[in-house]
Coordinates of C-alpha atoms (C1' of nucleotides) in Angstrom, one line a residue:
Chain A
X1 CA 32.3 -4.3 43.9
X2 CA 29.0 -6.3 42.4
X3 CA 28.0 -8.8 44.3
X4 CA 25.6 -11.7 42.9
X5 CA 23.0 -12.3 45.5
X6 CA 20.2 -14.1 44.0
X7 CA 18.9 -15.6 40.2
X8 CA 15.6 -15.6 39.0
X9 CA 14.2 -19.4 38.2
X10 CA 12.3 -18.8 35.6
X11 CA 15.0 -15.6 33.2
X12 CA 18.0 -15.2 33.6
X13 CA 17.2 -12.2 35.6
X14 CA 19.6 -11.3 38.4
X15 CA 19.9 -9.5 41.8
X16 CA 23.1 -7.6 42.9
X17 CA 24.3 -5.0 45.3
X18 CA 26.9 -2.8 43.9
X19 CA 29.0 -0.9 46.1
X20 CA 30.3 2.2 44.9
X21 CA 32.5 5.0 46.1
X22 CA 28.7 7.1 47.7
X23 CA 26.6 3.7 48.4
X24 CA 25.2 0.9 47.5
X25 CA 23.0 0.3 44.8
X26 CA 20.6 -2.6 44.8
X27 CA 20.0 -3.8 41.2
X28 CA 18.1 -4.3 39.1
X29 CA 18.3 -0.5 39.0
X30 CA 16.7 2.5 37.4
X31 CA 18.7 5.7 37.3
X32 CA 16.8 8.7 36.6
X33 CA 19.2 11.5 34.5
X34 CA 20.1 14.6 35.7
X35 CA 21.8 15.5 32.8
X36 CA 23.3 19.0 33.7
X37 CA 23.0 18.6 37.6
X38 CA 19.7 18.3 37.5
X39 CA 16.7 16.0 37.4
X40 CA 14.9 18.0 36.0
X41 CA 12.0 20.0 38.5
X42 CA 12.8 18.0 41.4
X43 CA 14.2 18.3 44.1
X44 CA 17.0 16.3 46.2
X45 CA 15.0 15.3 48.6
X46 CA 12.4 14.6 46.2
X47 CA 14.7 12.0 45.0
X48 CA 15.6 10.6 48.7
X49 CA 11.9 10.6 49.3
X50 CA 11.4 8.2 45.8
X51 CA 14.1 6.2 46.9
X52 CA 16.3 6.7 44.3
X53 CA 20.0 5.1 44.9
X54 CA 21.7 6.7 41.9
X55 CA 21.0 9.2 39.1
X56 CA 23.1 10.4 36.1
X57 CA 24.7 13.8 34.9
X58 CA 26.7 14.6 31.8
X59 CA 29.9 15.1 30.9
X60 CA 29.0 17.0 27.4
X61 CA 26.8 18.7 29.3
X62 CA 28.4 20.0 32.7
X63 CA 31.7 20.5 31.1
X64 CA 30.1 23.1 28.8
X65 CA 28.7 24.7 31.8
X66 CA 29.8 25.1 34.2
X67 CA 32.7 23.8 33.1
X68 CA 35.5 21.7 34.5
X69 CA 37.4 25.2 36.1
X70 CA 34.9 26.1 38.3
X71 CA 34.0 22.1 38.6
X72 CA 37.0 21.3 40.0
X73 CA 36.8 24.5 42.6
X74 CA 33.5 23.8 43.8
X75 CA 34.8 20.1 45.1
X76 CA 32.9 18.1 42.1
X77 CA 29.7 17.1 41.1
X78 CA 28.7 15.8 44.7
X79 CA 29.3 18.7 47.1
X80 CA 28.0 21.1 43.7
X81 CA 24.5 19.9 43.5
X82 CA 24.1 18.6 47.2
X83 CA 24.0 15.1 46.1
X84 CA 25.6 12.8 48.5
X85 CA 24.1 9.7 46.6
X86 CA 25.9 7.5 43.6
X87 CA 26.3 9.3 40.8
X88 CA 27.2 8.1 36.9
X89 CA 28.2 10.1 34.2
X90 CA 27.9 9.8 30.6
X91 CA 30.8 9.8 28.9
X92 CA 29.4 12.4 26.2
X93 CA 29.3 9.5 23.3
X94 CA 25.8 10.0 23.0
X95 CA 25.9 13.7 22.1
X96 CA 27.9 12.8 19.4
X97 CA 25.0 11.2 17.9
X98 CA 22.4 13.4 19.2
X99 CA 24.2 16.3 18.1
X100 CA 25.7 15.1 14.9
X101 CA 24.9 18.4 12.9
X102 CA 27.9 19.6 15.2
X103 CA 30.1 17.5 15.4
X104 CA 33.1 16.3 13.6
X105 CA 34.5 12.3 14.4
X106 CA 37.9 11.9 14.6
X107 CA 40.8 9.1 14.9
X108 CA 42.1 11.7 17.9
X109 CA 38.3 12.0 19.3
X110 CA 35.2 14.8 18.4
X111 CA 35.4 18.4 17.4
X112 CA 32.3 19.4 18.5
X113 CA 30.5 23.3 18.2
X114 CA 28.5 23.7 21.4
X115 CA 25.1 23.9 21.0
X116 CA 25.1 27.4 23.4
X117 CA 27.2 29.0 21.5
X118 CA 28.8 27.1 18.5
X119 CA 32.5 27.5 20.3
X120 CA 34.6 24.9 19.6
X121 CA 35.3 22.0 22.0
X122 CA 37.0 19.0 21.8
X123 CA 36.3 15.7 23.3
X124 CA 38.4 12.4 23.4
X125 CA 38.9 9.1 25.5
X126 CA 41.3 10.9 27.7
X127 CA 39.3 14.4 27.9
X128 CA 36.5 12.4 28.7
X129 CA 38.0 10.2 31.4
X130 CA 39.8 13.5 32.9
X131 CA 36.4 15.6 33.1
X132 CA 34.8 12.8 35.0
X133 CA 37.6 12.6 37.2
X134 CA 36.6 16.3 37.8
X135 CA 33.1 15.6 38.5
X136 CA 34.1 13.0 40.7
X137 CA 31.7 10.4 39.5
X138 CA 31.1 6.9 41.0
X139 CA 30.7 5.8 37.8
X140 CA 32.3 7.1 34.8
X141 CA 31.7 5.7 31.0
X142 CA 34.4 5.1 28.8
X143 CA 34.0 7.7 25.8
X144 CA 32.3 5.7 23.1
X145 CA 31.0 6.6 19.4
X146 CA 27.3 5.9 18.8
X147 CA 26.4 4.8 15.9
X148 CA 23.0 6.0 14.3
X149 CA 20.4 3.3 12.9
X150 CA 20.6 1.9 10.7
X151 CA 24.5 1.7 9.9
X152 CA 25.9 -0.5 7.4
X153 CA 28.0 -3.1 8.8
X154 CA 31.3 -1.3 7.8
X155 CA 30.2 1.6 9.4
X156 CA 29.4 -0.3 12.5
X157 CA 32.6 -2.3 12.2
X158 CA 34.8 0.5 11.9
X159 CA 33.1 2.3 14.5
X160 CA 33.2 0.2 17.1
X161 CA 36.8 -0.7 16.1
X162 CA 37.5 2.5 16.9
X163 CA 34.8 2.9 20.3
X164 CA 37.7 -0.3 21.4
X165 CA 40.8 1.9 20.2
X166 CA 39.1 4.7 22.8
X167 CA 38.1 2.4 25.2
X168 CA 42.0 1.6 25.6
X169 CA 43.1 4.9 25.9
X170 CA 40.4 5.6 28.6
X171 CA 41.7 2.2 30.4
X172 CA 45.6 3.9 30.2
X173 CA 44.6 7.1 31.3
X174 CA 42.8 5.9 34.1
X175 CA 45.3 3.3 35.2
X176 CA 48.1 6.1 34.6
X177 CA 45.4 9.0 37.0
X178 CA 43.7 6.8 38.9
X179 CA 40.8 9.3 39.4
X180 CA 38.5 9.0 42.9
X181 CA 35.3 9.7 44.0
X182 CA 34.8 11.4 46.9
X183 CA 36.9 8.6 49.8
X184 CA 36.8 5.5 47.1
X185 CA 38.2 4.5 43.9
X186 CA 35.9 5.9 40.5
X187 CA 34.7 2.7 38.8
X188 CA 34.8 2.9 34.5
X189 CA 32.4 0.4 32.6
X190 CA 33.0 0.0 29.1
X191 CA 30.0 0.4 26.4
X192 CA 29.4 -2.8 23.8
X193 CA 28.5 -1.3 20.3
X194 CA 28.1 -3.3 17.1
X195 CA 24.7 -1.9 15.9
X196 CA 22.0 -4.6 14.5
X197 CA 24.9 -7.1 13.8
X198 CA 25.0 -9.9 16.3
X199 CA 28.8 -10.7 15.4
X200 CA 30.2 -7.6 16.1
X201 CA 28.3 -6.9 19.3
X202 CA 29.9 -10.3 20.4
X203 CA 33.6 -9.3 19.0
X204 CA 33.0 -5.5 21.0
X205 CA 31.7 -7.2 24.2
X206 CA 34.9 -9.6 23.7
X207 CA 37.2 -6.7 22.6
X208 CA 36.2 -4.8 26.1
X209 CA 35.7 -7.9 28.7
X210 CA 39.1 -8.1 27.6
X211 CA 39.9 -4.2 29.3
X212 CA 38.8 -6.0 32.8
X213 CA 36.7 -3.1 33.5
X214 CA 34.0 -2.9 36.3
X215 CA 31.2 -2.9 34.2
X216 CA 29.2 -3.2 31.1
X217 CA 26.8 -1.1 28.9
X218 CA 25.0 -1.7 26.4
X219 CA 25.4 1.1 23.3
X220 CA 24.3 2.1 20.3
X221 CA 20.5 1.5 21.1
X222 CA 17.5 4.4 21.7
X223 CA 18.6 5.9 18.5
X224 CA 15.0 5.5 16.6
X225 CA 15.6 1.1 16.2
X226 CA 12.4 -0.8 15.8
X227 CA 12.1 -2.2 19.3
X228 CA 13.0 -5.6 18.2
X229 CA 16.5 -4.6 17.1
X230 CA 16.4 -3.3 20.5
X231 CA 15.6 -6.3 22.3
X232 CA 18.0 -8.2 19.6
X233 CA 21.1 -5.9 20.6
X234 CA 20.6 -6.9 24.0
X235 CA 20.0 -10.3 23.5
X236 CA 23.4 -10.5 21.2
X237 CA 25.5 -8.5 23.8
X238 CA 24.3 -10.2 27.4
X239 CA 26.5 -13.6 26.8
X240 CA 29.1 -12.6 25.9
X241 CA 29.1 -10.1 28.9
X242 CA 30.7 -11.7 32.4
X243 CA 28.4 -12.6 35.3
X244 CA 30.0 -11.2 38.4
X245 CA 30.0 -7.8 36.2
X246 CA 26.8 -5.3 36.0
X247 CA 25.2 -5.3 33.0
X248 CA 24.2 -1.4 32.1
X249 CA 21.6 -0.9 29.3
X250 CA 21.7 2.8 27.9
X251 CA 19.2 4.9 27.5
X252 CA 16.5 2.6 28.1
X253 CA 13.3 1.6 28.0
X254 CA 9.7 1.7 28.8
X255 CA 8.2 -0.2 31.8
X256 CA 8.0 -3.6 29.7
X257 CA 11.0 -3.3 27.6
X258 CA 12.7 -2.9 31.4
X259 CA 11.1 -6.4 32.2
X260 CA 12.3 -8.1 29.6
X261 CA 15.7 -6.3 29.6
X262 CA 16.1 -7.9 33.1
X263 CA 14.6 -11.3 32.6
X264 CA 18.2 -10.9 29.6
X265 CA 19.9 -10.5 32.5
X266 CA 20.9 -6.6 32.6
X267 CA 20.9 -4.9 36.0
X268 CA 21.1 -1.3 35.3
X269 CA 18.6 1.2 33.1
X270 CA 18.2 5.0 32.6
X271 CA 16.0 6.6 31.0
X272 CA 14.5 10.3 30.1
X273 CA 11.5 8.6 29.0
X274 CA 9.8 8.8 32.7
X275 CA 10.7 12.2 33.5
X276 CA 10.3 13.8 29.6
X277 CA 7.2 12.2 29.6
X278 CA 6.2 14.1 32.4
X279 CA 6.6 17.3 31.1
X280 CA 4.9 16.7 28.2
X281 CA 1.8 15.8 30.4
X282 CA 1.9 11.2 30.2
X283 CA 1.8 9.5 33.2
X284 CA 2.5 5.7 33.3
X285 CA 0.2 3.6 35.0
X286 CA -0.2 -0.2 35.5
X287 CA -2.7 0.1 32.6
X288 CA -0.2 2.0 30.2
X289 CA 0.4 5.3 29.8
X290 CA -2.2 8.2 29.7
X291 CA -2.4 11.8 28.5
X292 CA -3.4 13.7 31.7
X293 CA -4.4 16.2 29.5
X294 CA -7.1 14.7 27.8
X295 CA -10.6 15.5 28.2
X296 CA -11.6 11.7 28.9
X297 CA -10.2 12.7 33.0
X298 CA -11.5 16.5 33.7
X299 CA -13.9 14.9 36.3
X300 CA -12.1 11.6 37.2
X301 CA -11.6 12.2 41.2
X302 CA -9.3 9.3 41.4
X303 CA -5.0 9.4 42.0
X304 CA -3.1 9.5 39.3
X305 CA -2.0 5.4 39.8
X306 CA -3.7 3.2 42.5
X307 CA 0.2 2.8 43.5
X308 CA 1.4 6.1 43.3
X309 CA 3.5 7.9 45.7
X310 CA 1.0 9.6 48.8
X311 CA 2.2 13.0 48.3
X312 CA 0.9 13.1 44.8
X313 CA -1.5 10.1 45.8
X314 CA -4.2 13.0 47.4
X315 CA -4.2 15.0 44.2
X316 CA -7.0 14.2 41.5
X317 CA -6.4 13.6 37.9
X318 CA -9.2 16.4 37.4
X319 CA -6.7 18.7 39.4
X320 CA -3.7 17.9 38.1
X321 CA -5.2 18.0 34.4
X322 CA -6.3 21.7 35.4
X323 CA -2.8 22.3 36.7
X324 CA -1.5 21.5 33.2
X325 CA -3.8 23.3 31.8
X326 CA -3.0 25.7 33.8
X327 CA 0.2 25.7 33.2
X328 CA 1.3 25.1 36.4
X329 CA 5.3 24.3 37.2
X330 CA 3.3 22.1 39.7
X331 CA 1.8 19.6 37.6
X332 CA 5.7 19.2 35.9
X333 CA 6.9 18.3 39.0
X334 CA 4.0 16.4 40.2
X335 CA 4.3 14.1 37.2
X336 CA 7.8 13.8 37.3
X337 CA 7.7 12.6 40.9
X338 CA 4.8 10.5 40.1
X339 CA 6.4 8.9 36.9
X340 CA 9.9 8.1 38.6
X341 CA 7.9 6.5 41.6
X342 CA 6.4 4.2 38.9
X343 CA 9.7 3.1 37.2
X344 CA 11.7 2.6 40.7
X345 CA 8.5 1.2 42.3
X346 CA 8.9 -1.5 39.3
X347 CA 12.6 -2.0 39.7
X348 CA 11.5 -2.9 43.7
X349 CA 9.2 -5.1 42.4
X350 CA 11.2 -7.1 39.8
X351 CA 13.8 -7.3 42.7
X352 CA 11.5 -9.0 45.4
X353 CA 10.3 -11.3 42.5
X354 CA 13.5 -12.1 41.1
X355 CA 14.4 -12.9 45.3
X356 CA 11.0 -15.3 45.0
X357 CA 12.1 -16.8 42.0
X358 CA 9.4 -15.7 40.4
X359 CA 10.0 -12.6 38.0
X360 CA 8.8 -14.3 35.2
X361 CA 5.1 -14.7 36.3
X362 CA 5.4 -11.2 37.6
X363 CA 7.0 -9.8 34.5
X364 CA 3.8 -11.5 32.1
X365 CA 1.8 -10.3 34.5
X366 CA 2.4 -6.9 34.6
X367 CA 2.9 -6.4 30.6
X368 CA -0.1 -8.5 29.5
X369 CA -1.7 -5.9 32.1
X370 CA 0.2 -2.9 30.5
X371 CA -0.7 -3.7 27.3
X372 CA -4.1 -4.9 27.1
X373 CA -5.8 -1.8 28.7
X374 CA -4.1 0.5 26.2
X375 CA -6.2 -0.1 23.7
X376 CA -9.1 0.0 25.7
X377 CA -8.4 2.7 28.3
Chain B
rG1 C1' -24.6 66.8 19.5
rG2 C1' -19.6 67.2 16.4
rG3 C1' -15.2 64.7 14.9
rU4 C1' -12.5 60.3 14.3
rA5 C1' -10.9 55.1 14.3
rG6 C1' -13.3 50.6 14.0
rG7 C1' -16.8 46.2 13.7
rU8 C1' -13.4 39.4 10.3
rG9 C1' -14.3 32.2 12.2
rG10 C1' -14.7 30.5 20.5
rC11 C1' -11.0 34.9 21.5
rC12 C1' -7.1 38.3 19.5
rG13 C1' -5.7 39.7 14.8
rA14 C1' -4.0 39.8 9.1
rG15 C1' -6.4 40.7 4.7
rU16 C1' -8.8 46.5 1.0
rG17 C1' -12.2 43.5 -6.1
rG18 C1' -10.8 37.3 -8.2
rU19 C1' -5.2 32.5 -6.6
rU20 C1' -10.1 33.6 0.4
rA21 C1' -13.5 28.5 3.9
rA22 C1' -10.3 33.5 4.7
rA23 C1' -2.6 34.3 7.2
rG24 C1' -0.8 34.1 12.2
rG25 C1' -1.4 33.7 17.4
rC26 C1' -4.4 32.0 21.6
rG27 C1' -7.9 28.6 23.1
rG28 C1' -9.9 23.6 22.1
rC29 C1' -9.2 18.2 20.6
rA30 C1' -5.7 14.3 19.8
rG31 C1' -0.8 12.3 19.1
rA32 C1' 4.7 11.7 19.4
rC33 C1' 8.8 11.4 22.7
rU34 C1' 13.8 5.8 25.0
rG35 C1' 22.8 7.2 27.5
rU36 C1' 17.8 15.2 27.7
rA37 C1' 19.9 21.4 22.5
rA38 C1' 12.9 18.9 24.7
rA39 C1' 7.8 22.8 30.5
rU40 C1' 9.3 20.4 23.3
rC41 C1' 7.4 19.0 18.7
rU42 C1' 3.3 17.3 15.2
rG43 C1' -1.7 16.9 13.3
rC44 C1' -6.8 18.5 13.4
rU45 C1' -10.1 22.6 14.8
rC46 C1' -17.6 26.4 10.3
rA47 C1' -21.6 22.5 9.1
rC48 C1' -22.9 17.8 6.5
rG49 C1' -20.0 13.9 4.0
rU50 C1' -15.1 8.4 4.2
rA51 C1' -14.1 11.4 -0.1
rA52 C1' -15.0 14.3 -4.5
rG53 C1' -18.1 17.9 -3.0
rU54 C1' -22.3 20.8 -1.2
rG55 C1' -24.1 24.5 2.0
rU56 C1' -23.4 28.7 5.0
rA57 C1' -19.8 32.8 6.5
rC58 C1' -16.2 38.6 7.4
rG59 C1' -22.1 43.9 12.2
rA60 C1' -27.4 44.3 9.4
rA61 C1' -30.1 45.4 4.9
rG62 C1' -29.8 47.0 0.0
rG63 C1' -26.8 48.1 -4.3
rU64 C1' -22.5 48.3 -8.1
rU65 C1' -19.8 44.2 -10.7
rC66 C1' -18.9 38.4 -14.7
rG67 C1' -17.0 38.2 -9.5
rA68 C1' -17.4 41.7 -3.0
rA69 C1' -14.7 40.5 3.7
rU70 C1' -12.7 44.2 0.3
rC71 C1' -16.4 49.5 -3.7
rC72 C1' -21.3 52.6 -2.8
rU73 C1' -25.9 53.8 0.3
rU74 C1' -28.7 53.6 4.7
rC75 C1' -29.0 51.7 9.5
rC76 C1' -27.0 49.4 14.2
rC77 C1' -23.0 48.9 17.6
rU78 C1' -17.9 50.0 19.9
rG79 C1' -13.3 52.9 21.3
rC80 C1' -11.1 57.7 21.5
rC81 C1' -11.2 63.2 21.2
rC82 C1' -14.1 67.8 21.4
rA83 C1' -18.6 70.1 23.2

RNA sequence: GGGUAGGUGGCCGAGUGGUUAAAGGCGGCAGACUGUAAAUCUGCUCACGUAAGUGUACGAAGGUUCGAAUCCUUCCCUGCCCA
């Protein structure tokens, strides 16, 4: 259930409370991705302590380990990796773009060699609908193809044709299984695709509002567009998409782009931007991001972010540059925690000012900050 | 004291007459990353110069050669073995 509690005045940003199966989720929402059970060097309670309401895992991913056998033994996805929280799971579409070396496309679905061990695997609407049925989801995506950038528009015409033909097959097979999580009913949201044309992401958002489906995503974008085409797919999809539904942008974005994503009116985000990011030593801050590792902070005593989280909040940016240095696991998991506090911190924030009535002043505010200390920082 | 293996750019380590300012790794400096095949990948890293280029450089000094990190002589230093 998505309730409507509040619009912005200023966007057309929006705040909700979904219910699902494992909680509620306040949105606007950020959803960091545990993609194989995992977010990646943190730990559960790491996650309850950041606040976070819901985080992803993958269907590709988990159903080629551990796979769906000993899934289904060990009670789900839930009770597997101690997660009692909402969970959503990709629907494995996006692998078939990421790993498009190995993968062959199908009418019937994709053929794909696993990247462990090139065995052959097959995915379709209804594979895909029935391993998240395993997994027990609260949210499951309906198997979509993913186009790359730039397609020609018959390429992106036939392919989301055919992400619509899927999309009804997932709707039969879940109307035909109706698959659970944990004590409640799993809910299915439907992905728009169309590429860079603004027609056909209008006739696929028409094509799968017509499927009644619980929610919407937004496809086919974070596959190496220019950011406007981003912004543009977005802006093509979002009226065409019904209000009492949640509005799910995939794969996406950076601190501003998530502003201006919500002052379109979408209410959901994930992203492995934060928590990659981390790993590879950037932390975001209100002033843009910075490369911990650079020289410019081996004697800069203060937190990593005046608003960071207080367990990393006592920690220097001289120490936690030596840490990476170091190569300390501790500075991966510092900066993951740090970064993820950063992007659900902002998704609090844009929720109390779209409850003012005022996201749009915050929203300019915070990128003109973002963006003019980058060049100077 | 005798024998033996060596001394190469911040470190380790290739290279045994020209295509070598000298492989590769590490370290250092910077950058990329957007539904995670990512604790990954990319660039730069002797000096001066935007560059062409110039200058220095393979323990030291001399020599052979059109040409030497590579060959010869002497010296210095290090590891290992024997006394």
């Amino acid at each position: 259930m998505f309730e409507l509690l509040a619009k912005d005045g200023q966007t057309k940003a929006r705040l909700g409370r979904l219910t699902v199966a494992h909680g509620v989720v306040q949105t606007p929402i950020f959803m960091p991705v545990g993609t194989q059970g995992s977010v990646k060097t943190l730990h559960p309670d790491d996650l309850e302590n950041l606040g976070a309401q819901i985080i992803l895992g993958n269907t590709y991913h988990l159903n080629l380990r551990p796979g769906m056998d000993t899934m289904g033994k060990l009670g789900g996805l839930h009770k597997f990796t101690s997660w009692d929280k909402p969970i959503l799971t990709d629907s494995g579409g996006f692998q078939v773009w990421s790993l498009s070396k190995l993968n062959k496309i199908t009418e019937e679905g994709v053929e794909f060699a696993s990247h462990l061990d090139g065995t052959r695997m097959m995915l379709s609407p209804e594979i895909s609908m029935q391993i998240q049925a395993t997994l027990g989801s609260d949210i499951a995506m309906l198997f979509d193809e993913c186009p790359p950038y730039p397609s020609d528009k018959d390429y992106a015409a036939n392919s989301l044709a055919l992400t619509t033909r899927w999309g009804i097959r997932c709707k039969e097979w879940v109307e035909k299984n109706k698959p659970r999580s944990g004590d409640g009913r799993q809910m299915h949201f439907g992905i728009v695709q169309g590429s860079s044309y603004a027609d056909l992401r209008e006739q696929s958002a028409k094509e799968l509002v017509a499927l009644d489906l619980d929610g919407y995503a937004i496809g086919g974008i974070s596959v190496g567009e220019p950011e406007i085409e981003m912004m543009r797919a977005i802006e093509n999809a979002c009226p065409h998409l019904p209000e009492e539904k949640p509005r799910y942008a995939m794969g996406l974005g950076t601190p501003p782009q998530m502003l201006e994503m919500i002052a379109l009116g979408v209410d959901m985000f994930d992203c492995v931007m934060p928590t990659r990011i981390a790993r590879h030593g950037v932390v975001f801050t209100e002033d843009g991001p910075i490369h911990i590792k650079n020289k410019a902070y081996e004697l800069d005593e203060r937190p990593l972010t005046e608003g960071t989280h207080p367990s990393v909040a006592r920690f220097s940016r001289a120490y936690i540059r030596h840490l990476w240095r170091a190569k300390e696991m501790l500075a991966l998991r510092l900066l993951s925690f740090h970064n993820l506090h950063f992007y659900l911190q902002l998704m609090e924030q844009a929720r109390e000012a779209i409850a003012a009535g005022t996201f749009g002043d915050f929203k300019e505010k915070f990128i003109t900050r973002y963006n003019k200390n980058q060049k100077n920082k």
